[in-house]
Tab-separated table of C-alpha atoms in Angstrom:
chain	number	residue	atom	x	y	z
A	130	MET	CA	132.218	114.015	157.585
A	131	ASN	CA	132.947	117.509	156.281
A	132	ARG	CA	133.934	116.075	152.923
A	133	ARG	CA	130.638	114.205	152.753
A	134	LEU	CA	128.737	117.383	153.548
A	135	LEU	CA	130.662	119.305	150.910
A	136	PHE	CA	130.048	116.550	148.353
A	137	THR	CA	126.327	116.478	149.179
A	138	ALA	CA	126.087	120.266	148.944
A	139	ALA	CA	127.969	120.286	145.647
A	140	LEU	CA	125.734	117.547	144.231
A	141	ALA	CA	122.590	119.409	145.297
A	142	PHE	CA	123.868	122.610	143.710
A	143	ALA	CA	124.729	120.812	140.466
A	144	THR	CA	121.318	119.149	140.324
A	145	THR	CA	119.585	122.487	140.899
A	146	ALA	CA	121.720	124.148	138.235
A	147	ILE	CA	120.892	121.424	135.690
A	148	ALA	CA	117.187	121.648	136.473
A	149	PHE	CA	117.299	125.433	136.174
A	150	ALA	CA	119.101	125.212	132.840
A	151	ALA	CA	116.530	122.737	131.518
A	152	GLU	CA	113.683	125.015	132.609
A	153	ALA	CA	115.405	128.053	131.119
A	154	ALA	CA	115.753	126.234	127.798
A	155	ALA	CA	112.039	125.469	127.547
A	156	VAL	CA	110.219	127.370	124.810
A	157	LYS	CA	107.863	129.851	126.461
A	158	ASN	CA	106.142	131.335	123.409
A	159	ILE	CA	103.227	129.451	121.824
A	160	VAL	CA	101.890	130.844	118.537
A	161	ILE	CA	98.637	129.249	117.376
A	162	VAL	CA	97.364	129.346	113.792
A	163	HIS	CA	93.665	128.476	113.496
A	164	GLY	CA	92.246	126.505	110.605
A	165	ALA	CA	89.767	127.391	107.906
A	166	LEU	CA	86.033	127.447	108.688
A	167	ALA	CA	86.875	128.608	112.233
A	168	ASP	CA	88.591	131.538	113.904
A	169	GLY	CA	90.897	131.671	116.902
A	170	SER	CA	88.130	132.030	119.509
A	171	GLY	CA	87.764	128.262	119.839
A	172	TRP	CA	91.288	128.121	121.259
A	173	ARG	CA	90.352	130.098	124.370
A	174	LYS	CA	90.225	127.117	126.763
A	175	ALA	CA	93.554	125.697	125.640
A	176	THR	CA	95.101	129.174	125.746
A	177	GLU	CA	93.990	129.786	129.317
A	178	ILE	CA	95.340	126.393	130.410
A	179	LEU	CA	98.722	127.086	128.823
A	180	GLN	CA	98.909	130.600	130.260
A	181	LYS	CA	98.318	129.227	133.749
A	182	ARG	CA	101.279	126.936	133.142
A	183	GLY	CA	103.534	129.897	132.421
A	184	PHE	CA	103.424	130.098	128.626
A	185	ASN	CA	102.993	133.224	126.543
A	186	VAL	CA	100.250	132.347	124.035
A	187	THR	CA	99.330	134.349	120.937
A	188	ILE	CA	96.716	133.415	118.346
A	189	VAL	CA	97.162	134.458	114.726
A	190	GLN	CA	93.881	135.618	113.197
A	191	GLU	CA	94.909	134.974	109.612
A	192	PRO	CA	92.604	136.260	106.846
A	193	ILE	CA	92.671	133.036	104.745
A	194	THR	CA	92.762	135.122	101.590
A	195	SER	CA	95.835	133.276	100.315
A	196	LEU	CA	98.532	131.024	101.740
A	197	ASP	CA	101.092	133.816	101.273
A	198	ASP	CA	98.899	136.277	103.202
A	199	ASP	CA	98.433	133.789	106.031
A	200	VAL	CA	102.143	132.982	106.265
A	201	ALA	CA	102.879	136.722	106.354
A	202	ALA	CA	100.307	137.235	109.133
A	203	THR	CA	101.935	134.437	111.120
A	204	LYS	CA	105.418	135.871	110.659
A	205	ARG	CA	104.239	139.255	111.924
A	206	VAL	CA	103.144	137.597	115.150
A	207	LEU	CA	106.384	135.603	115.383
A	208	ASP	CA	108.324	138.868	115.082
A	209	LEU	CA	106.616	140.148	118.229
A	210	GLN	CA	107.829	137.249	120.386
A	211	ASP	CA	110.791	137.501	122.740
A	212	GLY	CA	112.780	134.326	122.151
A	213	PRO	CA	111.960	131.108	120.286
A	214	SER	CA	108.388	130.015	119.594
A	215	LEU	CA	106.474	126.784	119.160
A	216	LEU	CA	104.105	126.999	116.181
A	217	VAL	CA	100.763	125.217	116.492
A	218	GLY	CA	98.438	124.742	113.528
A	219	HIS	CA	94.941	123.302	113.237
A	220	SER	CA	93.548	121.929	109.961
A	221	TYR	CA	94.474	124.439	107.201
A	222	GLY	CA	96.718	126.059	109.813
A	223	GLY	CA	99.016	123.096	109.277
A	224	MET	CA	99.649	124.365	105.744
A	225	VAL	CA	100.542	127.769	107.153
A	226	ILE	CA	102.940	126.583	109.865
A	227	THR	CA	104.660	124.273	107.385
A	228	GLU	CA	105.813	127.383	105.477
A	229	ALA	CA	106.033	129.903	108.323
A	230	GLY	CA	107.925	127.380	110.449
A	231	ASN	CA	111.057	128.025	108.406
A	232	ASP	CA	111.460	131.229	110.411
A	233	PRO	CA	114.705	130.899	112.445
A	234	ASN	CA	112.870	131.724	115.686
A	235	VAL	CA	110.561	128.700	115.367
A	236	ALA	CA	111.763	125.830	117.571
A	237	GLY	CA	109.138	123.237	116.666
A	238	LEU	CA	105.761	122.512	115.087
A	239	VAL	CA	102.570	120.980	116.475
A	240	TYR	CA	99.926	119.761	114.021
A	241	VAL	CA	96.451	119.490	115.565
A	242	ALA	CA	94.124	117.493	113.293
A	243	ALA	CA	95.975	119.318	110.573
A	244	PHE	CA	97.313	119.043	107.073
A	245	GLN	CA	101.047	118.334	107.122
A	246	PRO	CA	102.131	118.831	103.513
A	247	ASP	CA	105.336	118.038	101.690
A	248	LYS	CA	106.924	120.175	98.993
A	249	GLY	CA	104.597	120.782	96.045
A	250	GLU	CA	101.462	119.632	97.851
A	251	SER	CA	98.319	121.695	98.424
A	252	LEU	CA	95.405	121.279	100.783
A	253	LEU	CA	93.241	120.178	97.863
A	254	SER	CA	95.704	117.559	96.655
A	255	LEU	CA	96.031	116.103	100.155
A	256	ALA	CA	92.307	116.242	100.969
A	257	SER	CA	91.426	114.412	97.751
A	258	SER	CA	93.979	111.650	98.352
A	259	LYS	CA	91.745	109.891	100.890
A	260	PRO	CA	87.969	110.060	101.376
A	261	ALA	CA	86.787	112.114	104.349
A	262	GLY	CA	83.394	112.415	105.972
A	263	SER	CA	80.641	114.354	104.257
A	264	MET	CA	81.313	118.091	104.602
A	265	ASP	CA	78.535	120.466	103.536
A	266	ILE	CA	80.857	123.049	101.971
A	267	LYS	CA	79.259	125.913	100.027
A	268	GLU	CA	80.571	128.683	97.794
A	269	THR	CA	79.987	132.381	98.263
A	270	LYS	CA	78.062	134.127	95.472
A	271	ASP	CA	81.256	135.435	93.877
A	272	GLY	CA	82.587	131.880	93.672
A	273	LYS	CA	85.881	132.824	95.332
A	274	TYR	CA	85.364	131.689	98.914
A	275	LEU	CA	84.132	128.588	100.722
A	276	TYR	CA	82.275	128.111	103.985
A	277	LEU	CA	80.644	125.309	105.948
A	278	ASP	CA	76.853	125.456	106.079
A	279	PRO	CA	76.062	126.578	109.659
A	280	ALA	CA	73.213	124.040	109.808
A	281	ALA	CA	75.723	121.212	109.244
A	282	PHE	CA	78.602	122.699	111.232
A	283	ALA	CA	78.029	120.804	114.477
A	284	ALA	CA	77.834	117.374	112.854
A	285	ASP	CA	80.641	117.927	110.361
A	286	PHE	CA	83.126	119.921	112.423
A	287	ALA	CA	82.346	119.818	116.142
A	288	ALA	CA	80.177	116.813	116.971
A	289	ASP	CA	81.629	116.456	120.484
A	290	LEU	CA	81.065	120.059	121.561
A	291	PRO	CA	77.966	121.356	123.356
A	292	GLN	CA	75.466	122.651	120.795
A	293	ALA	CA	75.855	126.274	121.939
A	294	GLU	CA	79.631	126.164	121.435
A	295	ALA	CA	79.302	124.523	118.041
A	296	ASP	CA	76.754	127.157	117.009
A	297	PHE	CA	79.131	129.946	118.024
A	298	LEU	CA	81.979	128.417	116.022
A	299	ALA	CA	79.653	128.192	113.029
A	300	ARG	CA	78.703	131.856	113.354
A	301	SER	CA	82.303	133.044	113.797
A	302	GLN	CA	83.861	130.933	111.044
A	303	VAL	CA	86.333	132.525	108.635
A	304	PHE	CA	85.512	131.943	104.983
A	305	ALA	CA	88.427	130.397	103.076
A	306	SER	CA	89.546	131.492	99.644
A	307	LYS	CA	89.868	128.806	96.994
A	308	GLN	CA	93.280	130.251	96.258
A	309	ALA	CA	94.473	129.365	99.768
A	310	PHE	CA	93.344	125.775	99.359
A	311	SER	CA	95.095	125.322	96.005
A	312	ALA	CA	98.431	126.927	96.950
A	313	LYS	CA	101.435	124.582	97.011
A	314	ILE	CA	104.086	124.338	99.704
A	315	ALA	CA	107.603	125.451	98.779
A	316	GLU	CA	109.794	124.210	101.653
A	317	PRO	CA	108.241	122.162	104.497
A	318	ALA	CA	109.655	123.249	107.851
A	319	TRP	CA	109.137	119.800	109.386
A	320	ARG	CA	112.126	118.578	107.394
A	321	THR	CA	114.424	120.639	109.619
A	322	LYS	CA	112.336	121.224	112.781
A	323	PRO	CA	110.983	118.736	115.344
A	324	SER	CA	107.252	118.119	115.004
A	325	TRP	CA	104.334	116.640	116.893
A	326	SER	CA	100.971	115.537	115.525
A	327	ILE	CA	97.550	115.059	117.096
A	328	VAL	CA	95.266	112.680	115.217
A	329	ALA	CA	91.558	113.241	115.893
A	330	THR	CA	90.177	109.731	115.489
A	331	GLU	CA	86.567	110.883	114.876
A	332	ASP	CA	87.549	113.593	112.378
A	333	ARG	CA	85.078	114.131	109.520
A	334	ALA	CA	86.965	117.021	107.919
A	335	ILE	CA	90.306	115.232	107.424
A	336	ASN	CA	90.520	111.469	107.129
A	337	PRO	CA	92.293	110.250	110.310
A	338	ASP	CA	94.330	107.836	108.195
A	339	LEU	CA	95.589	110.793	106.174
A	340	GLU	CA	96.599	112.513	109.410
A	341	ARG	CA	98.470	109.367	110.434
A	342	ASP	CA	100.199	109.014	107.050
A	343	MET	CA	101.340	112.644	106.960
A	344	ALA	CA	102.673	112.446	110.517
A	345	LYS	CA	104.541	109.207	109.809
A	346	ARG	CA	106.126	110.675	106.695
A	347	ALA	CA	107.311	113.691	108.666
A	348	GLY	CA	108.627	111.613	111.555
A	349	SER	CA	106.339	113.446	113.982
A	350	GLU	CA	105.648	112.282	117.517
A	351	VAL	CA	101.989	111.212	117.311
A	352	THR	CA	99.181	111.264	119.865
A	353	GLU	CA	95.712	109.996	119.007
A	354	ILE	CA	92.689	111.554	120.714
A	355	LYS	CA	89.114	110.360	120.333
A	356	ALA	CA	87.570	113.628	119.185
A	357	SER	CA	86.023	115.527	116.296
A	358	HIS	CA	87.869	117.953	114.031
A	359	ALA	CA	87.353	120.529	116.801
A	360	VAL	CA	89.629	118.539	119.137
A	361	PHE	CA	91.371	121.786	120.167
A	362	ALA	CA	88.132	122.895	121.839
A	363	SER	CA	86.479	119.632	122.894
A	364	GLN	CA	89.665	118.169	124.380
A	365	ALA	CA	91.461	121.374	125.320
A	366	GLU	CA	93.243	119.887	128.340
A	367	GLN	CA	94.751	117.000	126.374
A	368	VAL	CA	95.761	119.309	123.532
A	369	ALA	CA	97.378	121.715	125.995
A	370	ASP	CA	99.281	118.811	127.580
A	371	ILE	CA	100.762	117.843	124.222
A	372	ILE	CA	101.658	121.435	123.374
A	373	GLU	CA	103.376	121.839	126.746
A	374	LYS	CA	105.330	118.619	126.223
A	375	ALA	CA	106.382	119.761	122.749
A	376	ALA	CA	107.476	123.172	124.044
A	377	ARG	CA	109.692	121.591	126.677
A	378	LYS	CA	111.232	119.113	124.233
A	379	ALA	CA	111.734	121.729	121.524
A	380	GLY	CA	113.764	123.814	123.938
A	381	GLN	CA	116.254	121.063	124.727
């Protein structure tokens, strides 16, 4: 009887130790890189959900002046983290995390309705490879930056958000330099890091089939969500679930 009790106690201890080790290995830092034509404010809901689940979430407010500038801004945030990080990128942010993800402290990549480029590809080359929905993109007067007409923002970018939220995103959007959109990727981090991809099936900014093709090429774990390009805001709970799952798997 004593031997049985000792065996049971030992088994319980071992199980607890394994569970603790698995929890300890989970990535706790989430670094989010917003896309073009939006800033990081739309990630508030998903951030709050992840924080309640014990994650340390930081949003990079990249300037979108050039791909190099945006990668540098992301690396500055990565340098502030204690331990490994999961990099999350939306739309153009996928270009950024593909380069910045080569940082040794990055454990994995999550692409949220995002571009997932290979070496030598740019946002423009990918976007033109498959037709997308009509986007009312305009140039600034100096011809160097692009923005989405606020009057068309809701329909083109955030059709499944309440009008007030879509209006706020339109008013807080970050103009994107043409230089950032034409820059080519040097070394894609998804070749050496695990990756996950969310396909927004109602996306008008990026053709959903392009999202699927890029994810398949990269060997990413794919989840499809019926949502607009602003899936990170309209389906924040589902997006947070996938990010949490990725963080736990990346830490194994």
